[in-house]
mmCIF file of C-alpha atoms in Angstrom:
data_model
loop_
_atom_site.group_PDB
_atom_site.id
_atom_site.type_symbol
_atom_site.label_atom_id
_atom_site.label_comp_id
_atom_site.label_asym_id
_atom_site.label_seq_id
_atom_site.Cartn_x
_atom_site.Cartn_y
_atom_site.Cartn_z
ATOM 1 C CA UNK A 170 1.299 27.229 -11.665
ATOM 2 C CA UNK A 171 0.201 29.574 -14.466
ATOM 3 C CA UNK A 172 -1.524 28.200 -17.511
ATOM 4 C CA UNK A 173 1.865 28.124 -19.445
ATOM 5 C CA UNK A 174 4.142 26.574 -17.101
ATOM 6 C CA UNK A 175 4.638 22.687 -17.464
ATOM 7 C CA UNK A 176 2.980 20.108 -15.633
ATOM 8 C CA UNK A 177 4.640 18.379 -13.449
ATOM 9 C CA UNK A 178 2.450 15.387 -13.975
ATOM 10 C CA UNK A 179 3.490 15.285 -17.825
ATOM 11 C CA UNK A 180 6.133 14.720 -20.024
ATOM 12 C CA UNK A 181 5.903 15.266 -23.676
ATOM 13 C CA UNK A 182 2.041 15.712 -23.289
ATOM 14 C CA UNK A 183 2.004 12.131 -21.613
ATOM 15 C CA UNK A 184 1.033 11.080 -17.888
ATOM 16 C CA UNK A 185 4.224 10.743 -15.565
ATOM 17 C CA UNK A 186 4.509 7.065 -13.582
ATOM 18 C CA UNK A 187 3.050 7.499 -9.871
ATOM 19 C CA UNK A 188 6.169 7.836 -7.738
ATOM 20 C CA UNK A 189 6.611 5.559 -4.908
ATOM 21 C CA UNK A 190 4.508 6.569 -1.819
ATOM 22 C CA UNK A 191 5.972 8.741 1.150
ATOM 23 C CA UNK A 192 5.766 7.460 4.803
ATOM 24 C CA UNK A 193 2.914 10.326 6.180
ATOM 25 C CA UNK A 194 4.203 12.197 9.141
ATOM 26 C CA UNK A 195 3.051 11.251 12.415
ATOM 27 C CA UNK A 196 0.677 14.481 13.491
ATOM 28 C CA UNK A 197 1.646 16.282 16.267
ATOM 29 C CA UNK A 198 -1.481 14.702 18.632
ATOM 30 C CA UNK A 199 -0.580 11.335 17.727
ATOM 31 C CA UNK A 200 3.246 11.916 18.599
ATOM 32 C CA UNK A 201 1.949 13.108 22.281
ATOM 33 C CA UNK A 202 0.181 10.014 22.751
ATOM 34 C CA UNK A 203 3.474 8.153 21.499
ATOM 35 C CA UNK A 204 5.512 10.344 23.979
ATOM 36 C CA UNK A 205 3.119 9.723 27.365
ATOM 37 C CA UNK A 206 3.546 5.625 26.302
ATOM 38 C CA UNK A 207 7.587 5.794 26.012
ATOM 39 C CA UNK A 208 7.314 7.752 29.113
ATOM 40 C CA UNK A 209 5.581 4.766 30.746
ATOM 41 C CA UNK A 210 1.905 6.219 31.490
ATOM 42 C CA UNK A 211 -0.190 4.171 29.040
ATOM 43 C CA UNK A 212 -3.788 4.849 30.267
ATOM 44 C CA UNK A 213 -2.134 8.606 29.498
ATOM 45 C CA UNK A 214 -1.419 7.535 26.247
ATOM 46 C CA UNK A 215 -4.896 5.911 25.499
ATOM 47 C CA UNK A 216 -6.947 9.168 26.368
ATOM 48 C CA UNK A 217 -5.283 11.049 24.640
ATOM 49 C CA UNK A 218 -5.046 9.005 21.562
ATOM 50 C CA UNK A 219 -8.457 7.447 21.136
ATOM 51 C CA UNK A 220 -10.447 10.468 20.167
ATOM 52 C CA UNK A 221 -8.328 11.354 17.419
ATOM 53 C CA UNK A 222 -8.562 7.487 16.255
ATOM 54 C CA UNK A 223 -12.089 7.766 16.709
ATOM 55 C CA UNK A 224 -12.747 10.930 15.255
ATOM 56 C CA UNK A 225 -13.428 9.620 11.580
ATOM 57 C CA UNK A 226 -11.507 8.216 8.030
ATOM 58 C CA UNK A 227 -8.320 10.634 8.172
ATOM 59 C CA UNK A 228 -4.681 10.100 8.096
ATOM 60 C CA UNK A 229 -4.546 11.441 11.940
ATOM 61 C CA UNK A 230 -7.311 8.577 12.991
ATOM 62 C CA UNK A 231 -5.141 6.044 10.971
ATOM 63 C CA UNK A 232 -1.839 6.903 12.839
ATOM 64 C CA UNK A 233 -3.819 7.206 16.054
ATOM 65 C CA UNK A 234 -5.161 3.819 15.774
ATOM 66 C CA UNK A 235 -2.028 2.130 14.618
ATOM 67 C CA UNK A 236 -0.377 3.729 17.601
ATOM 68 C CA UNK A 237 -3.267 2.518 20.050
ATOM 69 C CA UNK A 238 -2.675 -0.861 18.269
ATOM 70 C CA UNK A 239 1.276 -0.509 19.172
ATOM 71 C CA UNK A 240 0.236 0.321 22.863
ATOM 72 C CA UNK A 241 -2.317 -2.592 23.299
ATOM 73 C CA UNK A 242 0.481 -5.367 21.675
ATOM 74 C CA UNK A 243 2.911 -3.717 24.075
ATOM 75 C CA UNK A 244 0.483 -4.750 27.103
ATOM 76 C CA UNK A 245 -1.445 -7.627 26.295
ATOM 77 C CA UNK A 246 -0.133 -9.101 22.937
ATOM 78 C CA UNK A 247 -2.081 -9.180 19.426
ATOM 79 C CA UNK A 248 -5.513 -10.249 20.379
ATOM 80 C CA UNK A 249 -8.539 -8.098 21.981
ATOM 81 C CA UNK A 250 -7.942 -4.312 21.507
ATOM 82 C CA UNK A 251 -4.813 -4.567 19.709
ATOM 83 C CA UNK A 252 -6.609 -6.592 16.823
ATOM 84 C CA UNK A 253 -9.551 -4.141 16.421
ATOM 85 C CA UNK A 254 -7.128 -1.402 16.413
ATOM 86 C CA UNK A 255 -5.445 -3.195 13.021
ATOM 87 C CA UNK A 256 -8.053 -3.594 11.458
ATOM 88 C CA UNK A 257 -9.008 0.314 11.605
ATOM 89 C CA UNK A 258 -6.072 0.452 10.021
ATOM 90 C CA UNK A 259 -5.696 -1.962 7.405
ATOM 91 C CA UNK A 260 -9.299 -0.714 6.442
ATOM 92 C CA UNK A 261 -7.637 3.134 5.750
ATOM 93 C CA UNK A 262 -6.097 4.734 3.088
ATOM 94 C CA UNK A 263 -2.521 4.764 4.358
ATOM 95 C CA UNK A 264 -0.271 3.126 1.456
ATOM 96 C CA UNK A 265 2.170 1.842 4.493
ATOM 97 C CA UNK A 266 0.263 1.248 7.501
ATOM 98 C CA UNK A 267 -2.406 -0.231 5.729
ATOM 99 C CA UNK A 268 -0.447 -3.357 4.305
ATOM 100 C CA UNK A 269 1.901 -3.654 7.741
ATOM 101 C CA UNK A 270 -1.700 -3.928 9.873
ATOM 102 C CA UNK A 271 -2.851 -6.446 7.354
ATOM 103 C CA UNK A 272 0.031 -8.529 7.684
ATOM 104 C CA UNK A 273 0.040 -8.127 11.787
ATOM 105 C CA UNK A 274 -3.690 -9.357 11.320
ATOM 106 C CA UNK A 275 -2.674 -12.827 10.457
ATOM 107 C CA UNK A 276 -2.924 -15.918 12.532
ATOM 108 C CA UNK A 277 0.145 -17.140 11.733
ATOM 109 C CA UNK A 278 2.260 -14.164 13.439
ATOM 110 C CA UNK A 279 1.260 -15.406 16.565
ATOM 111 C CA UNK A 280 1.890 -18.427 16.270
ATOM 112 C CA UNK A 281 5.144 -18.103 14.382
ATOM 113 C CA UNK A 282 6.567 -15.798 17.805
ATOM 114 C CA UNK A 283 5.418 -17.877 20.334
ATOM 115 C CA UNK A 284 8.411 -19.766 20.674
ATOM 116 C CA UNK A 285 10.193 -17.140 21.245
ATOM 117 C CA UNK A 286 10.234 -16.887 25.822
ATOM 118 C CA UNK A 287 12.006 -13.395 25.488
ATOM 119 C CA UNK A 288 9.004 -12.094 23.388
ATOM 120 C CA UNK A 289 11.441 -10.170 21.377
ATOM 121 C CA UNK A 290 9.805 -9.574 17.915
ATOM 122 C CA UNK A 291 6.854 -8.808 19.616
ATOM 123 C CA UNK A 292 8.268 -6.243 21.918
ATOM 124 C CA UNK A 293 10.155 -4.943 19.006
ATOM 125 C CA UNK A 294 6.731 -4.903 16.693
ATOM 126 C CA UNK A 295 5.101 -2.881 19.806
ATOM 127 C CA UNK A 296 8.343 -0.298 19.670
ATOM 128 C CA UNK A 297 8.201 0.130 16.045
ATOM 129 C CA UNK A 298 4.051 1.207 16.047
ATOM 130 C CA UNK A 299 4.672 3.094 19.087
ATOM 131 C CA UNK A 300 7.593 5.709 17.457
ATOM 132 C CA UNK A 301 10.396 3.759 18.895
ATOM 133 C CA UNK A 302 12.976 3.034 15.898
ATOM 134 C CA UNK A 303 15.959 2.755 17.358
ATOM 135 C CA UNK A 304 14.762 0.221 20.015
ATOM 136 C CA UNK A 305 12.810 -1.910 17.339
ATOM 137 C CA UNK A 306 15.846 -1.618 14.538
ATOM 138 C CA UNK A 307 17.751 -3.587 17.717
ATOM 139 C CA UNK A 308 15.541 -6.237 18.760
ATOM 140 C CA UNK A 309 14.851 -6.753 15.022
ATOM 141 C CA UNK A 310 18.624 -7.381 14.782
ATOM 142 C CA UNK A 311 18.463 -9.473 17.717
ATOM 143 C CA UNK A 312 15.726 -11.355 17.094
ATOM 144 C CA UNK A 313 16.996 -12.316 13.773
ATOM 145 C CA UNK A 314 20.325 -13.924 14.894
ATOM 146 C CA UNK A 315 19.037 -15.584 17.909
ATOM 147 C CA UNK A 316 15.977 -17.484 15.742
ATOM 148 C CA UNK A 317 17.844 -17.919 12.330
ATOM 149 C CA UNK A 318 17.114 -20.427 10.301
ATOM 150 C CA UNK A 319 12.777 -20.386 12.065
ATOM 151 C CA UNK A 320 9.993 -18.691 11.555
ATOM 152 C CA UNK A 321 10.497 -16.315 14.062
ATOM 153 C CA UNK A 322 13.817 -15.079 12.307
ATOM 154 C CA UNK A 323 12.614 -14.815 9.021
ATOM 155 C CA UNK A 324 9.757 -12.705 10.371
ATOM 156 C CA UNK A 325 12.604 -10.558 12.251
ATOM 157 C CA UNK A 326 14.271 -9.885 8.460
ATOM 158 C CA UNK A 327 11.199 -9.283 7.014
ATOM 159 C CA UNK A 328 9.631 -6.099 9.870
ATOM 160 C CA UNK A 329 13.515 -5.092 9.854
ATOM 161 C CA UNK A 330 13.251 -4.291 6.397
ATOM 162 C CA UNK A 331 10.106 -2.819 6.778
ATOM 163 C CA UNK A 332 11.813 -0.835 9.063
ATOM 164 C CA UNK A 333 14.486 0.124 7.470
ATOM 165 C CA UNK A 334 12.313 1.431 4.344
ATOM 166 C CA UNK A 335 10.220 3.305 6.197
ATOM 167 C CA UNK A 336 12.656 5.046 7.981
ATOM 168 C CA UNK A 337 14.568 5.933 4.729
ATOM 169 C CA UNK A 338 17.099 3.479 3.892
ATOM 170 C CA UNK A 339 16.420 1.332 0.974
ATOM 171 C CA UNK A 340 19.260 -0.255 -0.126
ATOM 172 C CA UNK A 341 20.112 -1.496 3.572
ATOM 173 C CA UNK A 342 16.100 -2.493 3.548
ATOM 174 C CA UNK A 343 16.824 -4.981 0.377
ATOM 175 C CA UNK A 344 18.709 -7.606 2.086
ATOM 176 C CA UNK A 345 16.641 -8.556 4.959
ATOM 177 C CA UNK A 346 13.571 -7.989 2.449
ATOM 178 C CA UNK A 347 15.077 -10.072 -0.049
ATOM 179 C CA UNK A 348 15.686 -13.176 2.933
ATOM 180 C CA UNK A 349 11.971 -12.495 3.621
ATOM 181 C CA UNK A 350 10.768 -13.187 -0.012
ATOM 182 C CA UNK A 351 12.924 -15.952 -0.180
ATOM 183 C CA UNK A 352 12.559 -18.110 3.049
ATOM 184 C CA UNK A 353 9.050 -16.790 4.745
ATOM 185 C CA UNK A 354 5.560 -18.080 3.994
ATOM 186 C CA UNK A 355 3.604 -16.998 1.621
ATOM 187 C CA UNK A 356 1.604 -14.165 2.885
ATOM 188 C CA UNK A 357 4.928 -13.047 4.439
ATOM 189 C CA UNK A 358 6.689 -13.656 1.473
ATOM 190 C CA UNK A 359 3.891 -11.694 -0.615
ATOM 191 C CA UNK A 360 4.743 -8.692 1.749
ATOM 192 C CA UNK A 361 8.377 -8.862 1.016
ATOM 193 C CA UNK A 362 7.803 -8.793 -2.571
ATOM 194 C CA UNK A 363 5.590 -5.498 -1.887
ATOM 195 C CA UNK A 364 8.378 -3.738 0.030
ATOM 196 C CA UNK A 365 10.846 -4.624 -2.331
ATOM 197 C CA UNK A 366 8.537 -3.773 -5.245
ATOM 198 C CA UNK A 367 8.760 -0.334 -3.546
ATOM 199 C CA UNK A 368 12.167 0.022 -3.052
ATOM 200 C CA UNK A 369 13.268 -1.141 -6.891
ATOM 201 C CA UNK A 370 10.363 1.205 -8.332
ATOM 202 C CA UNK A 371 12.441 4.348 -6.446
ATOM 203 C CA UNK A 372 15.388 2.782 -7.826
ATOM 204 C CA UNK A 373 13.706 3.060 -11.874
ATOM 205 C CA UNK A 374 14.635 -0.611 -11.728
ATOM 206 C CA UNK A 375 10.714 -0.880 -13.443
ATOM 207 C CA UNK A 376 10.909 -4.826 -14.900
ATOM 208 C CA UNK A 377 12.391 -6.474 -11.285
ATOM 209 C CA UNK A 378 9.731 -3.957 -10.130
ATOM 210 C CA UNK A 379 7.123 -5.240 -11.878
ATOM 211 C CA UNK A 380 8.222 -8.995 -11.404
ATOM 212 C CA UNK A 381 8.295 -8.475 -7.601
ATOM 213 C CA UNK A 382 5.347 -6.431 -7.556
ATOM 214 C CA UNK A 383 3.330 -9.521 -9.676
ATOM 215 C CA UNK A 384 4.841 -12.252 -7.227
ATOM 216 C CA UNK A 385 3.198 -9.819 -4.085
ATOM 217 C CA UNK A 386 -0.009 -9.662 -5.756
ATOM 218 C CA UNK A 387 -0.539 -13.056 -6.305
ATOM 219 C CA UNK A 388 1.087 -14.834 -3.355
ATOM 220 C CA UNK A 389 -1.164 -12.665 -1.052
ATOM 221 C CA UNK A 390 -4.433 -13.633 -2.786
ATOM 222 C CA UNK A 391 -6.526 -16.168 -0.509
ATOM 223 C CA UNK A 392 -6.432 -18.815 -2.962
ATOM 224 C CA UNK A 393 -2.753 -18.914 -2.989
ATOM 225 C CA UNK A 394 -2.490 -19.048 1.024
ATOM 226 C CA UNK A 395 -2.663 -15.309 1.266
ATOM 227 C CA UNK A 396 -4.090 -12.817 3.147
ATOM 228 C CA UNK A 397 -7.818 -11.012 2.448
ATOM 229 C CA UNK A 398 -6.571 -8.060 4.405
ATOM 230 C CA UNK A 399 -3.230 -7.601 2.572
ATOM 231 C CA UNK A 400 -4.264 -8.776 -1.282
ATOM 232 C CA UNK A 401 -5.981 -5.427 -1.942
ATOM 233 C CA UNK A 402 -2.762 -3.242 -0.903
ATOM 234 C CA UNK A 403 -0.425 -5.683 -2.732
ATOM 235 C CA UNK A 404 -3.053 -5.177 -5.732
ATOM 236 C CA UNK A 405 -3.451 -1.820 -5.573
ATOM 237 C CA UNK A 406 0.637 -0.866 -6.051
ATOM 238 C CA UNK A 407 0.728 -3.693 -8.592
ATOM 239 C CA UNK A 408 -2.327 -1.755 -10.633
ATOM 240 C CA UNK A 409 -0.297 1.477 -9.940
ATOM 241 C CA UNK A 410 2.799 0.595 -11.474
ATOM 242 C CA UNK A 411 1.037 -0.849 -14.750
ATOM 243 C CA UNK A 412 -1.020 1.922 -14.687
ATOM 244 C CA UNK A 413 1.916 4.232 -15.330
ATOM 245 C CA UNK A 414 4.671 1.794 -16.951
ATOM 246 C CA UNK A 415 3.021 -0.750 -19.270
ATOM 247 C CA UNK A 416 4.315 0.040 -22.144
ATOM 248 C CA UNK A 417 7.671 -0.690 -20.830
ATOM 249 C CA UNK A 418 6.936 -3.267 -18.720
ATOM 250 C CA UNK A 419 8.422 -7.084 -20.339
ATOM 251 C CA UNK A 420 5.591 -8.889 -18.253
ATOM 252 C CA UNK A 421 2.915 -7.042 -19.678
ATOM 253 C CA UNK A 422 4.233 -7.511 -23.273
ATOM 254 C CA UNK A 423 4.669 -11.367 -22.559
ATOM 255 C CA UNK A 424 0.903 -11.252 -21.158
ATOM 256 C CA UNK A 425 -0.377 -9.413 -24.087
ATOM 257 C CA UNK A 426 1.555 -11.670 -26.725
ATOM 258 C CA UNK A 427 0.632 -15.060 -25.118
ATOM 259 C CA UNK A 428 -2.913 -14.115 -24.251
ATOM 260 C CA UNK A 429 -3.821 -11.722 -26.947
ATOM 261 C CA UNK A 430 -5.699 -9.074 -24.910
ATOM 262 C CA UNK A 431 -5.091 -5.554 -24.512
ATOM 263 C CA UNK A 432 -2.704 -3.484 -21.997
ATOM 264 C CA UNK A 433 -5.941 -2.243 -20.750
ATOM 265 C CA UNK A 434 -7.006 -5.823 -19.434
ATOM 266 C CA UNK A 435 -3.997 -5.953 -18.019
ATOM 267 C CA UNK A 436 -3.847 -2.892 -15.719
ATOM 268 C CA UNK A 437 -7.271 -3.700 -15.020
ATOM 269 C CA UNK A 438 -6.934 -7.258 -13.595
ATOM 270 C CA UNK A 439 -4.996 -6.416 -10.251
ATOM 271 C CA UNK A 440 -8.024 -3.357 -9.457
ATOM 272 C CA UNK A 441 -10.517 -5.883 -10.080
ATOM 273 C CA UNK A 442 -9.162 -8.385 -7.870
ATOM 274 C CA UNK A 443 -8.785 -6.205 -5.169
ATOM 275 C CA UNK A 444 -12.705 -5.223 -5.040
ATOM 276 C CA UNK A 445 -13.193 -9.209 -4.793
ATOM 277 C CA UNK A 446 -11.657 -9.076 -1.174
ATOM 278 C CA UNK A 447 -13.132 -5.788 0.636
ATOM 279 C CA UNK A 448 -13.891 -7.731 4.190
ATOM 280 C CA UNK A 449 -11.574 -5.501 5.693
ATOM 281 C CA UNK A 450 -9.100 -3.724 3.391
ATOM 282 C CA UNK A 451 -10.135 -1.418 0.697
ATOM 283 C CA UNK A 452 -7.873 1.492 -0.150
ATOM 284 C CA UNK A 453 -10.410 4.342 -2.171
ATOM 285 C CA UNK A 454 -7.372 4.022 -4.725
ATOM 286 C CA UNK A 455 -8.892 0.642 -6.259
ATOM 287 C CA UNK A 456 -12.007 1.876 -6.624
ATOM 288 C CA UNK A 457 -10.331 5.155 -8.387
ATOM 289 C CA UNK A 458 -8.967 2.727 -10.948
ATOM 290 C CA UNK A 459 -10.897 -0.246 -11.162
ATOM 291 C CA UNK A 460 -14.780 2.005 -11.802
ATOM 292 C CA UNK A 461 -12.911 4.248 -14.433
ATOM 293 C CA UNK A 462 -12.972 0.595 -17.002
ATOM 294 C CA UNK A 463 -16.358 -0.109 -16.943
ATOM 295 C CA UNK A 464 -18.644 0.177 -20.148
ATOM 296 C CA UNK A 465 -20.303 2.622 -18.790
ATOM 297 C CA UNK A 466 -17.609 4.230 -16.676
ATOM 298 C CA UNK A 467 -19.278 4.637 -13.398
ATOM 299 C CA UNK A 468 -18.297 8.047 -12.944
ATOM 300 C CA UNK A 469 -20.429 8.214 -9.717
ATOM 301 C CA UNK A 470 -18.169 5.708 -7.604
ATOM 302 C CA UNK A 471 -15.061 7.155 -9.030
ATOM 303 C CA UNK A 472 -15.880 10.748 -7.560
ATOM 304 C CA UNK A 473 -17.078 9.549 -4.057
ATOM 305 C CA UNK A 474 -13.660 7.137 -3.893
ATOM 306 C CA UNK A 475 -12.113 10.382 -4.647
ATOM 307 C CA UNK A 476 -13.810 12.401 -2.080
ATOM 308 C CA UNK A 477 -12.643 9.772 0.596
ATOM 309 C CA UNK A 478 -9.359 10.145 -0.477
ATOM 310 C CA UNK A 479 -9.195 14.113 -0.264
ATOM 311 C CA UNK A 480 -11.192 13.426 3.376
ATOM 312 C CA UNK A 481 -8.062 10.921 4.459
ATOM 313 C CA UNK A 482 -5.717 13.362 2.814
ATOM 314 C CA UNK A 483 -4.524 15.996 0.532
ATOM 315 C CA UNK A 484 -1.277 13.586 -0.393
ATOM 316 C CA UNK A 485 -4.065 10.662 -1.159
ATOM 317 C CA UNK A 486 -6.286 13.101 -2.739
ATOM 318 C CA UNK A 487 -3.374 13.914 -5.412
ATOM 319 C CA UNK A 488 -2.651 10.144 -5.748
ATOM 320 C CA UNK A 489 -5.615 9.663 -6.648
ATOM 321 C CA UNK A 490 -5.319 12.733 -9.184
ATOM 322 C CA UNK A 491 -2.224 10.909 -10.421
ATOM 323 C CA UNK A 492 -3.554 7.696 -11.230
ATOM 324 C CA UNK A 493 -6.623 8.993 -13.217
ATOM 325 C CA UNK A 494 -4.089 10.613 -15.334
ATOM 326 C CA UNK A 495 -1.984 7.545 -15.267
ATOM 327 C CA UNK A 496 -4.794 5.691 -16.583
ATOM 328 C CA UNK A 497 -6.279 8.009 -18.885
ATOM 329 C CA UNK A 498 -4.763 6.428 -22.434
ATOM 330 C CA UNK A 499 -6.131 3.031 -20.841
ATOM 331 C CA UNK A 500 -9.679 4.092 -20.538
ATOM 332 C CA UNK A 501 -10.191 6.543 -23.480
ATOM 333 C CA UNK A 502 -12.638 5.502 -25.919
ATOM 334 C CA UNK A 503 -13.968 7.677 -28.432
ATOM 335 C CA UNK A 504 -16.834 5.481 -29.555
ATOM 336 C CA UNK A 505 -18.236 5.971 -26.509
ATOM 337 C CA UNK A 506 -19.701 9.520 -26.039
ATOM 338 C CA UNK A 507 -20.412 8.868 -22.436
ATOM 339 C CA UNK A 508 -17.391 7.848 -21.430
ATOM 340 C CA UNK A 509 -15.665 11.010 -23.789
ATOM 341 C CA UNK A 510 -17.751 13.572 -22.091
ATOM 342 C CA UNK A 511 -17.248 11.724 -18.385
ATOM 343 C CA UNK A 512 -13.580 11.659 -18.566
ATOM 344 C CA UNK A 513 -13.704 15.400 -19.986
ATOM 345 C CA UNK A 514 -15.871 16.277 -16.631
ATOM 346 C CA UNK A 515 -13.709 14.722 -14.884
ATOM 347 C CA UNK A 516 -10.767 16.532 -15.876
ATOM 348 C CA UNK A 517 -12.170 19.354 -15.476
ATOM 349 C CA UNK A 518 -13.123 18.890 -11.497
ATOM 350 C CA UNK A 519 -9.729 17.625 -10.626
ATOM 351 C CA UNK A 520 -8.066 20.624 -12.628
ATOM 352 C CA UNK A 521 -6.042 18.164 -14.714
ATOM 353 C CA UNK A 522 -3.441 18.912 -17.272
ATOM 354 C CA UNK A 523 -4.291 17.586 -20.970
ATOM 355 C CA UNK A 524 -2.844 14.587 -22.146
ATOM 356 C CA UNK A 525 -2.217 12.770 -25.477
#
């Protein structure tokens, strides 16, 4: 891009909204694990895909480890090795494996499937991490017929449409997602309301968006019989889609009008209520968004979140490019030198175009 062609981060000198996030491939070392396991040699499949999960904070570790985690629930069920494997996971930067390991974390999954003798949406769960679609999309299926109207079947809508998303089909993801958010628990319910948040966001659909998005965020907090390990993903895309649509956003004009504070506080809020629950999620992202608000901005955190991110991945690396410009008319101050000549340093390291 020469110096005259447009950005495509801006419109009309203004930041563009952060698009929803794209599934990360599955690297090619990962995928020969994933082969060995379907091929029914799974002490093949662990050597050859614990070094890369072991090998540091990338995207390759992260789909290492959530495969490991797919081949240890495929042999011996959530606990023990598959649980340490999730929580690898949940504690990376990837925007979809993150939340699903956070939500396979919780107690209640276990005990919500063990009524089920045939083990179905477990076996499924273990063909879905290990690169198995077609044979998870089934037992899904299966599993949500055969247990309607339980636990265990809402659960079945809810990975189904997980599923579905992930493996690019929206609008057949919104129905099961939509019988998740209705009829599962909360924590389940709160990741429904992510998914769908997801889906309606593609769809430009920004106020149901932003209504589904603000149910996730605060039916996964603890305090509302949530999740620690899946409130700071359901935060983050909440603070991500304020970031880059609250000035069309109805539920940030009804905040601002009832509560008389600024759009500012309210982009803020979900960042800073992520950082209150970092036991074992805690996506570089928030920190990105939630240190660039301070008085002073603590520049220092924002550039080592940053540097995580472009470790993980270049795609996370230009997220995280995206949402400083997304949040750039939220943090500007001109009363405050510091923060002026900060931000301006700041642009200039992440070769950002100028904004308005």
């Amino acid at each position: 891009m020469t110096a005259t062609d447009p950005s495509p981060l801006v419109s009309g000198g203004r930041a563009l909204p952060l698009p929803p996030d794209p599934p990360s491939p599955v690297p090619a070392e990962v995928e020969r694990g994933l082969a060995a396991y379907r091929a029914g040699d799974a002490p093949a499949a662990r050597a050859l895909l614990t070094p890369p999960a072991e090998a540091g904070r990338t995207a390759a570790a992260g789909h290492a480890a959530m495969a490991l985690a797919g081949v240890e629930l495929g042999d011996g069920g959530l606990g023990g090795p598959c649980r340490a494997w999730l929580e690898r996971v949940a504690g990376g930067e990837d925007p979809w494996l993150g939340p699903l390991a956070a939500v396979l974390l919780h107690p209640h999954l276990e005990a919500y499937t063990a009524p089920d003798p045939d083990a179905t949406l477990l076996r499924s769960l273990a063909a879905r991490l290990t690169g198995d679609p077609d044979t998870a999309r089934k037992g899904f299926e299966r599993a949500a017929d055969a247990q309607a109207e339980t636990e265990g079947g809402d659960l079945a809508h809810l990975f189904l449409g997980e599923l579905l998303l992930h493996s690019g089909e929206p609008d057949a993801a919104l129905g099961p997602l939509r019988h998740a958010r209705r009829w599962c628990d909360r924590l389940f319910s709160a990741y429904a309301c992510h998914l769908e948040g997801h889906v309606l966001t593609g769809r430009g659909d920004v106020d149901e968006a932003g209504e589904a998005l603000q149910e996730a965020h605060s039916r996964s907090h603890p305090a509302n019989g949530g999740s620690a390990a899946l409130h700071p993903w359901a935060a983050l895309r909440f603070g991500e889609l304020l970031a880059g649509r609250a000035f069309e956003l109805d539920l940030v004009y009804e905040q601002v009008e009832n509560s008389g504070v600024s759009e500012g506080v309210v982009v803020r809020e979900p960042f800073e209520s992520a950082l209150l629950f970092d036991e074992v999620s805690r996506p570089a992202l928030v920190e990105v968004g939630f240190h660039l608000f301070p008085s002073p901005v603590e520049f220092e955190k924002v550039h080592a979140a940053l540097d995580r991110l472009r470790t993980w991945s270049d795609e996370r690396y230009e997220r995280g490019r995206r949402l400083v410009l997304a949040l750039h008319e939220h943090v500007e101050d001109s009363r405050e030198d510091d923060r002026v000549r900060g931000l301006a340093d700041l642009w200039r390291r992440l070769d950002l175009p100028p904004v308005r």
